[in-house]
Amino acid sequence: MVGGVLTSLGFVFSAFASSMLHLFLGLGLLAGSGWALVFAPALGTLSRYFSSRRVLAVGLALTGNGVSSLLLAPALQLLLDTFGWRGALLLLGAITLHLTPCGALLRPLALPGDPAAPPRGPLAALGLGLFTRRAFLVFALGTALVGGGYFVPYVHLAPHALDRGLGGYGAALVVAVAAVGDAGARLVCGWLADQGWVPLPRLLAVFGGLTGLGLLAVGLVPVMGSKESWEGPLLVAAGAYGLSAGSYAPLVFGVLPGLVGIAGVVQATGLVMMLMSLGALIGPPLSGFLRDETGDFTASFLVCGSFILSGSFVYMGLPGALPHCRPASRPTMPPAERGEQLPTPQVALLSPEGPRPALDTTC
């Protein structure tokens, strides 16, 4: 609830800005602090509400990001044309104030396994002890690297389209296509993850890698096509990025209970957001610097896509991220009334010396 008030004040304060410093304080400090107070407690509380369909619930909640991007991309362009940027910021401040009643609807739950007393000391309260766990440390490093490129399209996808000469509403269409793919993929991937067919760390590494490849595709569009044919490939690349990034989003939070336990999921969510924000401190400024140096966003998207691919490679160190082979156990004999079961034959490998037995393995 406090975060909703701070976010609204940040937009209203920025509407009266007379220098870049005012925007840094308003949109950066006030609104950024408000979003942090909203996002981490909301997702952490949601993860505690659900057990069997947790990833789908997180994906459904995060669909709001994609839907808002879809609606706000053309709406903001209309607000800018009608009221100017100051009026648009005032209206956004009124919209974000609705986060406060949304926070009032969240109900904390006491679950088995919760600590009997609140943590003592700043390190325990912040959950920094989670970094002593190897799995969470690997996850944290991968997430920080992914954060270095993940937020670049949110900042520079529309300017990239404007550089390609698509115009204001053409750039909004590119953002809207990415938002549609993002919103739909969050639901589908949440459902897929809850089926248990593939371990969550493996899905995280796969969709993280696809997100990096999608970002590379966005950057390569101006290289592979002529100026007259940029719009179609850019829409396709933006849609591919939206699908992959939307699939990644619920997984990065859905995997946390398996790494830290349900009791530490709220603290872990806050740490994950901090790590992604640290990456975001590098990605968009680096993307803007490369654009200024090279004259377009091609190098920006290629470098930031490499960040995401590097983080996905680190995710492969998580338990269950890679398939493994183990000796197959002998099948147990069924009850007599169900009949007999033939033993599984041994696999024979052919060699110059003739066939030799080898242990059957299950991958």
mmCIF file of C-alpha atoms in Angstrom:
data_model
loop_
_atom_site.group_PDB
_atom_site.id
_atom_site.type_symbol
_atom_site.label_atom_id
_atom_site.label_comp_id
_atom_site.label_asym_id
_atom_site.label_seq_id
_atom_site.Cartn_x
_atom_site.Cartn_y
_atom_site.Cartn_z
ATOM 1 C CA MET A 1 0.000 0.000 0.000
ATOM 2 C CA VAL A 2 2.886 2.366 0.769
ATOM 3 C CA GLY A 3 4.450 1.426 -2.566
ATOM 4 C CA GLY A 4 1.323 2.542 -4.420
ATOM 5 C CA VAL A 5 1.492 5.959 -2.775
ATOM 6 C CA LEU A 6 5.226 6.363 -3.515
ATOM 7 C CA THR A 7 4.805 5.326 -7.157
ATOM 8 C CA SER A 8 1.977 7.798 -7.667
ATOM 9 C CA LEU A 9 3.964 10.598 -6.016
ATOM 10 C CA GLY A 10 6.938 9.794 -8.249
ATOM 11 C CA PHE A 11 4.876 10.302 -11.418
ATOM 12 C CA VAL A 12 3.191 13.459 -10.129
ATOM 13 C CA PHE A 13 6.527 14.926 -9.011
ATOM 14 C CA SER A 14 8.048 14.154 -12.422
ATOM 15 C CA ALA A 15 5.177 15.916 -14.209
ATOM 16 C CA PHE A 16 6.482 19.212 -12.799
ATOM 17 C CA ALA A 17 10.155 18.463 -13.527
ATOM 18 C CA SER A 18 12.338 21.251 -14.872
ATOM 19 C CA SER A 19 15.571 19.244 -15.203
ATOM 20 C CA MET A 20 16.807 15.690 -15.649
ATOM 21 C CA LEU A 21 17.678 15.589 -11.957
ATOM 22 C CA HIS A 22 14.002 15.962 -11.094
ATOM 23 C CA LEU A 23 13.163 13.023 -13.377
ATOM 24 C CA PHE A 24 15.894 10.917 -11.779
ATOM 25 C CA LEU A 25 14.453 11.632 -8.338
ATOM 26 C CA GLY A 26 10.810 11.239 -9.367
ATOM 27 C CA LEU A 27 10.756 8.319 -11.806
ATOM 28 C CA GLY A 28 13.961 6.731 -10.533
ATOM 29 C CA LEU A 29 13.965 7.080 -6.757
ATOM 30 C CA LEU A 30 10.308 7.599 -5.757
ATOM 31 C CA ALA A 31 8.546 5.503 -8.390
ATOM 32 C CA GLY A 32 11.295 2.865 -8.380
ATOM 33 C CA SER A 33 11.090 2.478 -4.606
ATOM 34 C CA GLY A 34 7.320 2.247 -4.853
ATOM 35 C CA TRP A 35 7.461 -0.508 -7.479
ATOM 36 C CA ALA A 36 9.911 -2.465 -5.315
ATOM 37 C CA LEU A 37 7.545 -2.248 -2.324
ATOM 38 C CA VAL A 38 4.670 -3.438 -4.515
ATOM 39 C CA PHE A 39 6.216 -6.162 -6.629
ATOM 40 C CA ALA A 40 8.194 -8.292 -4.175
ATOM 41 C CA PRO A 41 5.508 -8.588 -1.434
ATOM 42 C CA ALA A 42 2.761 -9.204 -3.999
ATOM 43 C CA LEU A 43 4.562 -12.067 -5.784
ATOM 44 C CA GLY A 44 5.944 -13.492 -2.545
ATOM 45 C CA THR A 45 2.484 -13.552 -0.965
ATOM 46 C CA LEU A 46 0.995 -15.089 -4.103
ATOM 47 C CA SER A 47 3.550 -17.914 -4.022
ATOM 48 C CA ARG A 48 2.411 -18.734 -0.494
ATOM 49 C CA TYR A 49 -1.250 -18.896 -1.550
ATOM 50 C CA PHE A 50 -0.764 -21.780 -3.991
ATOM 51 C CA SER A 51 1.040 -25.111 -3.981
ATOM 52 C CA SER A 52 -0.085 -27.414 -6.799
ATOM 53 C CA ARG A 53 -0.584 -24.678 -9.417
ATOM 54 C CA ARG A 54 1.887 -22.101 -8.172
ATOM 55 C CA VAL A 55 3.663 -21.353 -11.464
ATOM 56 C CA LEU A 56 0.358 -20.943 -13.311
ATOM 57 C CA ALA A 57 -0.828 -18.538 -10.601
ATOM 58 C CA VAL A 58 2.371 -16.510 -10.890
ATOM 59 C CA GLY A 59 2.091 -16.510 -14.675
ATOM 60 C CA LEU A 60 -1.546 -15.371 -14.481
ATOM 61 C CA ALA A 61 -0.584 -12.525 -12.146
ATOM 62 C CA LEU A 62 2.350 -11.483 -14.331
ATOM 63 C CA THR A 63 0.072 -11.442 -17.370
ATOM 64 C CA GLY A 64 -0.951 -8.011 -16.139
ATOM 65 C CA ASN A 65 2.440 -6.732 -17.302
ATOM 66 C CA GLY A 66 1.826 -7.889 -20.853
ATOM 67 C CA VAL A 67 -1.771 -6.683 -20.934
ATOM 68 C CA SER A 68 -0.802 -3.265 -19.611
ATOM 69 C CA SER A 69 1.972 -2.991 -22.196
ATOM 70 C CA LEU A 70 -0.520 -3.917 -24.913
ATOM 71 C CA LEU A 71 -3.039 -1.293 -23.795
ATOM 72 C CA LEU A 72 -0.643 1.445 -22.701
ATOM 73 C CA ALA A 73 1.573 1.426 -25.816
ATOM 74 C CA PRO A 74 -1.073 3.061 -28.061
ATOM 75 C CA ALA A 75 -2.806 4.803 -25.132
ATOM 76 C CA LEU A 76 0.360 6.599 -24.043
ATOM 77 C CA GLN A 77 1.008 7.773 -27.583
ATOM 78 C CA LEU A 78 -2.523 9.193 -27.621
ATOM 79 C CA LEU A 79 -1.991 10.847 -24.230
ATOM 80 C CA LEU A 80 1.266 12.380 -25.419
ATOM 81 C CA ASP A 81 -0.400 13.758 -28.538
ATOM 82 C CA THR A 82 -3.365 15.114 -26.535
ATOM 83 C CA PHE A 83 -1.986 16.275 -23.169
ATOM 84 C CA GLY A 84 1.780 16.359 -23.629
ATOM 85 C CA TRP A 85 4.270 14.465 -21.506
ATOM 86 C CA ARG A 86 3.433 16.373 -18.316
ATOM 87 C CA GLY A 87 -0.261 15.595 -18.569
ATOM 88 C CA ALA A 88 0.507 11.968 -19.401
ATOM 89 C CA LEU A 89 2.631 11.645 -16.254
ATOM 90 C CA LEU A 90 -0.153 13.136 -14.118
ATOM 91 C CA LEU A 91 -2.646 10.621 -15.488
ATOM 92 C CA LEU A 92 -0.196 7.763 -14.880
ATOM 93 C CA GLY A 93 0.178 8.965 -11.315
ATOM 94 C CA ALA A 94 -3.585 8.694 -10.857
ATOM 95 C CA ILE A 95 -3.603 5.186 -12.369
ATOM 96 C CA THR A 96 -0.746 3.867 -10.218
ATOM 97 C CA LEU A 97 -2.450 5.141 -7.051
ATOM 98 C CA HIS A 98 -4.839 2.192 -7.505
ATOM 99 C CA LEU A 99 -2.001 -0.045 -6.295
ATOM 100 C CA THR A 100 -2.878 1.020 -2.751
ATOM 101 C CA PRO A 101 -6.357 -0.594 -2.601
ATOM 102 C CA CYS A 102 -4.909 -3.618 -4.414
ATOM 103 C CA GLY A 103 -2.419 -3.996 -1.570
ATOM 104 C CA ALA A 104 -5.231 -3.779 0.952
ATOM 105 C CA LEU A 105 -6.785 -6.912 -0.584
ATOM 106 C CA LEU A 106 -3.703 -9.080 0.068
ATOM 107 C CA ARG A 107 -4.064 -11.264 3.160
ATOM 108 C CA PRO A 108 -0.970 -12.689 4.884
ATOM 109 C CA LEU A 109 -1.156 -16.413 5.597
ATOM 110 C CA ALA A 110 0.559 -18.397 8.356
ATOM 111 C CA LEU A 111 1.887 -21.674 6.936
ATOM 112 C CA PRO A 112 3.557 -24.704 8.508
ATOM 113 C CA GLY A 113 7.301 -24.245 8.518
ATOM 114 C CA ASP A 114 7.213 -20.498 9.097
ATOM 115 C CA PRO A 115 9.680 -19.307 11.757
ATOM 116 C CA ALA A 116 8.115 -18.820 15.158
ATOM 117 C CA ALA A 117 9.815 -15.434 15.612
ATOM 118 C CA PRO A 118 10.798 -12.758 13.092
ATOM 119 C CA PRO A 119 14.437 -12.880 11.967
ATOM 120 C CA ARG A 120 16.904 -10.991 14.113
ATOM 121 C CA GLY A 121 19.614 -8.824 12.665
ATOM 122 C CA PRO A 122 19.804 -7.054 9.297
ATOM 123 C CA LEU A 123 21.410 -9.984 7.456
ATOM 124 C CA ALA A 124 18.714 -12.419 8.551
ATOM 125 C CA ALA A 125 15.921 -9.931 7.882
ATOM 126 C CA LEU A 126 17.139 -9.319 4.339
ATOM 127 C CA GLY A 127 17.582 -13.031 3.694
ATOM 128 C CA LEU A 128 21.253 -12.665 2.776
ATOM 129 C CA GLY A 129 21.918 -16.043 4.349
ATOM 130 C CA LEU A 130 20.309 -17.583 1.259
ATOM 131 C CA PHE A 131 23.517 -16.843 -0.636
ATOM 132 C CA THR A 132 25.254 -19.543 1.412
ATOM 133 C CA ARG A 133 23.197 -22.140 -0.475
ATOM 134 C CA ARG A 134 24.945 -23.249 -3.647
ATOM 135 C CA ALA A 135 21.758 -23.635 -5.704
ATOM 136 C CA PHE A 136 20.527 -20.142 -4.841
ATOM 137 C CA LEU A 137 23.976 -18.671 -5.492
ATOM 138 C CA VAL A 138 24.010 -20.182 -9.008
ATOM 139 C CA PHE A 139 20.472 -18.935 -9.566
ATOM 140 C CA ALA A 140 21.404 -15.449 -8.338
ATOM 141 C CA LEU A 141 24.393 -15.167 -10.680
ATOM 142 C CA GLY A 142 22.350 -16.310 -13.683
ATOM 143 C CA THR A 143 19.505 -13.946 -12.839
ATOM 144 C CA ALA A 144 21.842 -10.955 -12.520
ATOM 145 C CA LEU A 145 23.278 -11.680 -15.977
ATOM 146 C CA VAL A 146 19.807 -12.107 -17.486
ATOM 147 C CA GLY A 147 18.742 -8.820 -15.913
ATOM 148 C CA GLY A 148 21.519 -7.092 -17.842
ATOM 149 C CA GLY A 149 19.610 -7.659 -21.080
ATOM 150 C CA TYR A 150 16.034 -8.523 -20.117
ATOM 151 C CA PHE A 151 14.808 -4.953 -19.623
ATOM 152 C CA VAL A 152 16.457 -3.434 -22.692
ATOM 153 C CA PRO A 153 13.434 -4.018 -25.003
ATOM 154 C CA TYR A 154 11.139 -2.379 -22.446
ATOM 155 C CA VAL A 155 13.246 0.775 -22.751
ATOM 156 C CA HIS A 156 14.612 0.725 -26.310
ATOM 157 C CA LEU A 157 12.310 -1.425 -28.451
ATOM 158 C CA ALA A 158 10.098 1.551 -29.350
ATOM 159 C CA PRO A 159 13.094 3.861 -30.053
ATOM 160 C CA HIS A 160 14.594 1.050 -32.141
ATOM 161 C CA ALA A 161 11.410 0.953 -34.237
ATOM 162 C CA LEU A 162 11.430 4.762 -34.513
ATOM 163 C CA ASP A 163 15.004 4.610 -35.787
ATOM 164 C CA ARG A 164 13.784 2.243 -38.482
ATOM 165 C CA GLY A 165 11.321 4.919 -39.601
ATOM 166 C CA LEU A 166 8.088 3.244 -38.434
ATOM 167 C CA GLY A 167 6.630 6.368 -36.779
ATOM 168 C CA GLY A 168 4.990 6.718 -33.376
ATOM 169 C CA TYR A 169 2.057 4.366 -33.899
ATOM 170 C CA GLY A 170 4.199 1.916 -35.872
ATOM 171 C CA ALA A 171 6.582 1.713 -32.916
ATOM 172 C CA ALA A 172 3.582 1.246 -30.607
ATOM 173 C CA LEU A 173 2.462 -1.659 -32.812
ATOM 174 C CA VAL A 174 5.861 -3.347 -32.405
ATOM 175 C CA VAL A 175 5.603 -3.004 -28.626
ATOM 176 C CA ALA A 176 2.007 -4.267 -28.699
ATOM 177 C CA VAL A 177 2.975 -7.393 -30.667
ATOM 178 C CA ALA A 178 5.690 -8.184 -28.128
ATOM 179 C CA ALA A 179 3.196 -7.592 -25.313
ATOM 180 C CA VAL A 180 0.624 -9.982 -26.813
ATOM 181 C CA GLY A 181 3.218 -12.736 -27.095
ATOM 182 C CA ASP A 182 4.455 -11.978 -23.595
ATOM 183 C CA ALA A 183 1.009 -12.167 -21.985
ATOM 184 C CA GLY A 184 -0.042 -15.353 -23.757
ATOM 185 C CA ALA A 185 3.246 -17.141 -23.093
ATOM 186 C CA ARG A 186 3.067 -16.466 -19.355
ATOM 187 C CA LEU A 187 -0.196 -18.383 -19.104
ATOM 188 C CA VAL A 188 0.866 -21.264 -21.356
ATOM 189 C CA CYS A 189 4.271 -21.667 -19.716
ATOM 190 C CA GLY A 190 2.716 -21.509 -16.234
ATOM 191 C CA TRP A 191 0.372 -24.346 -17.155
ATOM 192 C CA LEU A 192 3.199 -26.326 -18.766
ATOM 193 C CA ALA A 193 5.475 -25.944 -15.744
ATOM 194 C CA ASP A 194 2.783 -27.147 -13.342
ATOM 195 C CA GLN A 195 2.341 -30.405 -15.277
ATOM 196 C CA GLY A 196 5.691 -31.642 -13.953
ATOM 197 C CA TRP A 197 6.795 -33.078 -17.301
ATOM 198 C CA VAL A 198 10.063 -31.128 -17.287
ATOM 199 C CA PRO A 199 11.974 -29.919 -14.200
ATOM 200 C CA LEU A 200 11.544 -26.204 -13.571
ATOM 201 C CA PRO A 201 15.306 -25.419 -13.641
ATOM 202 C CA ARG A 202 15.536 -27.042 -17.080
ATOM 203 C CA LEU A 203 12.603 -25.016 -18.380
ATOM 204 C CA LEU A 204 14.208 -21.898 -16.901
ATOM 205 C CA ALA A 205 17.475 -22.508 -18.752
ATOM 206 C CA VAL A 206 15.707 -23.335 -22.038
ATOM 207 C CA PHE A 207 13.372 -20.347 -22.108
ATOM 208 C CA GLY A 208 16.129 -18.061 -20.866
ATOM 209 C CA GLY A 209 18.229 -19.129 -23.832
ATOM 210 C CA LEU A 210 15.312 -18.580 -26.220
ATOM 211 C CA THR A 211 14.845 -15.086 -24.755
ATOM 212 C CA GLY A 212 18.469 -14.262 -25.539
ATOM 213 C CA LEU A 213 18.098 -15.579 -29.081
ATOM 214 C CA GLY A 214 14.948 -13.492 -29.532
ATOM 215 C CA LEU A 215 16.831 -10.378 -28.482
ATOM 216 C CA LEU A 216 19.579 -11.205 -30.960
ATOM 217 C CA ALA A 217 16.939 -11.543 -33.680
ATOM 218 C CA VAL A 218 15.581 -8.062 -32.864
ATOM 219 C CA GLY A 219 19.070 -6.634 -33.250
ATOM 220 C CA LEU A 220 19.822 -8.489 -36.470
ATOM 221 C CA VAL A 221 16.727 -7.278 -38.369
ATOM 222 C CA PRO A 222 18.414 -4.129 -39.780
ATOM 223 C CA VAL A 223 21.424 -6.195 -40.833
ATOM 224 C CA MET A 224 19.521 -8.911 -42.699
ATOM 225 C CA GLY A 225 16.889 -6.834 -44.517
ATOM 226 C CA SER A 226 16.544 -3.676 -46.566
ATOM 227 C CA LYS A 227 15.099 -0.492 -45.125
ATOM 228 C CA GLU A 228 11.829 -0.934 -47.004
ATOM 229 C CA SER A 229 11.281 -4.441 -45.562
ATOM 230 C CA TRP A 230 12.157 -3.813 -41.927
ATOM 231 C CA GLU A 231 8.641 -3.574 -40.500
ATOM 232 C CA GLY A 232 7.529 -7.176 -41.068
ATOM 233 C CA PRO A 233 10.705 -8.902 -39.780
ATOM 234 C CA LEU A 234 10.868 -6.523 -36.825
ATOM 235 C CA LEU A 235 7.284 -7.405 -35.856
ATOM 236 C CA VAL A 236 8.111 -11.121 -36.104
ATOM 237 C CA ALA A 237 11.303 -10.736 -34.050
ATOM 238 C CA ALA A 238 9.484 -8.660 -31.420
ATOM 239 C CA GLY A 239 6.749 -11.296 -31.208
ATOM 240 C CA ALA A 240 9.336 -14.081 -30.823
ATOM 241 C CA TYR A 241 11.058 -12.144 -28.073
ATOM 242 C CA GLY A 242 7.726 -11.540 -26.329
ATOM 243 C CA LEU A 243 6.864 -15.255 -26.418
ATOM 244 C CA SER A 244 10.202 -16.338 -24.984
ATOM 245 C CA ALA A 245 10.455 -13.539 -22.411
ATOM 246 C CA GLY A 246 6.883 -14.194 -21.274
ATOM 247 C CA SER A 247 7.702 -17.886 -20.808
ATOM 248 C CA TYR A 248 10.775 -17.006 -18.742
ATOM 249 C CA ALA A 249 9.019 -14.591 -16.374
ATOM 250 C CA PRO A 250 6.836 -17.006 -14.311
ATOM 251 C CA LEU A 251 9.635 -19.582 -14.148
ATOM 252 C CA VAL A 252 12.151 -17.251 -12.532
ATOM 253 C CA PHE A 253 9.777 -16.823 -9.573
ATOM 254 C CA GLY A 254 8.138 -20.247 -9.687
ATOM 255 C CA VAL A 255 11.457 -22.027 -9.188
ATOM 256 C CA LEU A 256 12.179 -20.202 -5.907
ATOM 257 C CA PRO A 257 10.124 -22.368 -3.504
ATOM 258 C CA GLY A 258 12.045 -25.427 -4.662
ATOM 259 C CA LEU A 259 15.363 -23.673 -4.005
ATOM 260 C CA VAL A 260 14.740 -21.921 -0.678
ATOM 261 C CA GLY A 261 11.522 -23.412 0.714
ATOM 262 C CA ILE A 262 8.148 -21.752 1.064
ATOM 263 C CA ALA A 263 9.158 -19.982 4.295
ATOM 264 C CA GLY A 264 11.901 -17.992 2.551
ATOM 265 C CA VAL A 265 10.123 -17.283 -0.708
ATOM 266 C CA VAL A 266 9.227 -13.649 0.113
ATOM 267 C CA GLN A 267 12.826 -12.789 1.010
ATOM 268 C CA ALA A 268 14.074 -14.685 -2.044
ATOM 269 C CA THR A 269 11.659 -12.778 -4.299
ATOM 270 C CA GLY A 270 13.013 -9.489 -3.003
ATOM 271 C CA LEU A 271 16.595 -10.620 -3.576
ATOM 272 C CA VAL A 272 15.763 -11.750 -7.114
ATOM 273 C CA MET A 273 14.246 -8.362 -7.895
ATOM 274 C CA MET A 274 17.336 -6.671 -6.463
ATOM 275 C CA LEU A 275 19.619 -8.797 -8.637
ATOM 276 C CA MET A 276 17.589 -8.158 -11.784
ATOM 277 C CA SER A 277 17.594 -4.451 -10.961
ATOM 278 C CA LEU A 278 21.374 -4.512 -10.611
ATOM 279 C CA GLY A 279 21.514 -5.997 -14.086
ATOM 280 C CA ALA A 280 19.071 -3.357 -15.296
ATOM 281 C CA LEU A 281 21.462 -0.667 -14.021
ATOM 282 C CA ILE A 282 23.956 -1.931 -16.621
ATOM 283 C CA GLY A 283 21.816 -3.055 -19.580
ATOM 284 C CA PRO A 284 19.757 -0.012 -20.658
ATOM 285 C CA PRO A 285 22.549 2.564 -20.067
ATOM 286 C CA LEU A 286 24.976 0.333 -21.963
ATOM 287 C CA SER A 287 22.420 -0.042 -24.745
ATOM 288 C CA GLY A 288 22.023 3.741 -24.972
ATOM 289 C CA PHE A 289 25.788 4.248 -24.977
ATOM 290 C CA LEU A 290 26.245 1.764 -27.816
ATOM 291 C CA ARG A 291 23.467 3.445 -29.769
ATOM 292 C CA ASP A 292 25.156 6.814 -29.381
ATOM 293 C CA GLU A 293 28.503 5.376 -30.488
ATOM 294 C CA THR A 294 27.259 3.303 -33.449
ATOM 295 C CA GLY A 295 24.224 5.295 -34.610
ATOM 296 C CA ASP A 296 21.654 2.490 -34.174
ATOM 297 C CA PHE A 297 20.536 -0.192 -31.707
ATOM 298 C CA THR A 298 21.994 -3.211 -33.529
ATOM 299 C CA ALA A 299 25.056 -3.567 -31.296
ATOM 300 C CA SER A 300 22.914 -2.750 -28.243
ATOM 301 C CA PHE A 301 20.556 -5.686 -28.746
ATOM 302 C CA LEU A 302 23.356 -8.059 -29.692
ATOM 303 C CA VAL A 303 25.391 -7.303 -26.571
ATOM 304 C CA CYS A 304 22.387 -7.419 -24.233
ATOM 305 C CA GLY A 305 21.175 -10.658 -25.842
ATOM 306 C CA SER A 306 24.592 -12.111 -25.047
ATOM 307 C CA PHE A 307 24.040 -11.206 -21.379
ATOM 308 C CA ILE A 308 20.828 -13.268 -21.334
ATOM 309 C CA LEU A 309 22.477 -16.222 -23.071
ATOM 310 C CA SER A 310 25.306 -16.126 -20.512
ATOM 311 C CA GLY A 311 22.825 -16.166 -17.633
ATOM 312 C CA SER A 312 20.951 -19.086 -19.177
ATOM 313 C CA PHE A 313 24.216 -21.000 -19.426
ATOM 314 C CA VAL A 314 24.797 -20.398 -15.691
ATOM 315 C CA TYR A 315 21.303 -21.777 -14.964
ATOM 316 C CA MET A 316 22.521 -25.119 -16.274
ATOM 317 C CA GLY A 317 24.349 -25.500 -12.947
ATOM 318 C CA LEU A 318 21.035 -25.717 -11.054
ATOM 319 C CA PRO A 319 19.895 -29.117 -9.756
ATOM 320 C CA GLY A 320 17.744 -30.790 -12.400
ATOM 321 C CA ALA A 321 18.684 -28.387 -15.194
ATOM 322 C CA LEU A 322 20.599 -31.042 -17.126
ATOM 323 C CA PRO A 323 19.425 -34.601 -17.847
ATOM 324 C CA HIS A 324 21.601 -37.238 -16.247
ATOM 325 C CA CYS A 325 22.132 -40.937 -16.754
ATOM 326 C CA ARG A 326 21.951 -43.414 -13.912
ATOM 327 C CA PRO A 327 21.979 -47.227 -13.770
ATOM 328 C CA ALA A 328 18.488 -48.518 -14.316
ATOM 329 C CA SER A 329 17.030 -50.335 -11.336
ATOM 330 C CA ARG A 330 15.662 -53.804 -11.887
ATOM 331 C CA PRO A 331 11.895 -53.811 -12.228
ATOM 332 C CA THR A 332 10.041 -54.987 -9.182
ATOM 333 C CA MET A 333 7.976 -58.134 -9.549
ATOM 334 C CA PRO A 334 4.251 -57.397 -9.643
ATOM 335 C CA PRO A 335 1.748 -59.087 -7.326
ATOM 336 C CA ALA A 336 0.811 -62.627 -8.278
ATOM 337 C CA GLU A 337 -2.698 -61.706 -9.265
ATOM 338 C CA ARG A 338 -1.381 -59.279 -11.878
ATOM 339 C CA GLY A 339 0.727 -61.896 -13.631
ATOM 340 C CA GLU A 340 4.439 -62.090 -14.174
ATOM 341 C CA GLN A 341 6.695 -59.511 -15.722
ATOM 342 C CA LEU A 342 9.670 -60.431 -17.869
ATOM 343 C CA PRO A 343 12.999 -58.927 -16.732
ATOM 344 C CA THR A 344 14.439 -56.112 -18.804
ATOM 345 C CA PRO A 345 17.160 -57.520 -21.117
ATOM 346 C CA GLN A 346 20.692 -56.230 -20.874
ATOM 347 C CA VAL A 347 21.943 -54.044 -23.748
ATOM 348 C CA ALA A 348 24.770 -55.539 -25.794
ATOM 349 C CA LEU A 349 27.288 -53.190 -27.428
ATOM 350 C CA LEU A 350 28.987 -54.389 -30.603
ATOM 351 C CA SER A 351 32.783 -54.163 -30.691
ATOM 352 C CA PRO A 352 35.575 -55.683 -32.797
ATOM 353 C CA GLU A 353 36.072 -58.331 -30.101
ATOM 354 C CA GLY A 354 32.401 -59.308 -30.301
ATOM 355 C CA PRO A 355 29.354 -58.402 -28.251
ATOM 356 C CA ARG A 356 29.928 -57.487 -24.613
ATOM 357 C CA PRO A 357 27.239 -56.754 -22.044
ATOM 358 C CA ALA A 358 26.667 -53.206 -20.811
ATOM 359 C CA LEU A 359 24.524 -51.883 -18.020
ATOM 360 C CA ASP A 360 21.174 -50.528 -19.114
ATOM 361 C CA THR A 361 20.832 -46.856 -18.239
ATOM 362 C CA THR A 362 17.950 -44.502 -17.778
ATOM 363 C CA CYS A 363 18.423 -40.853 -18.834
#
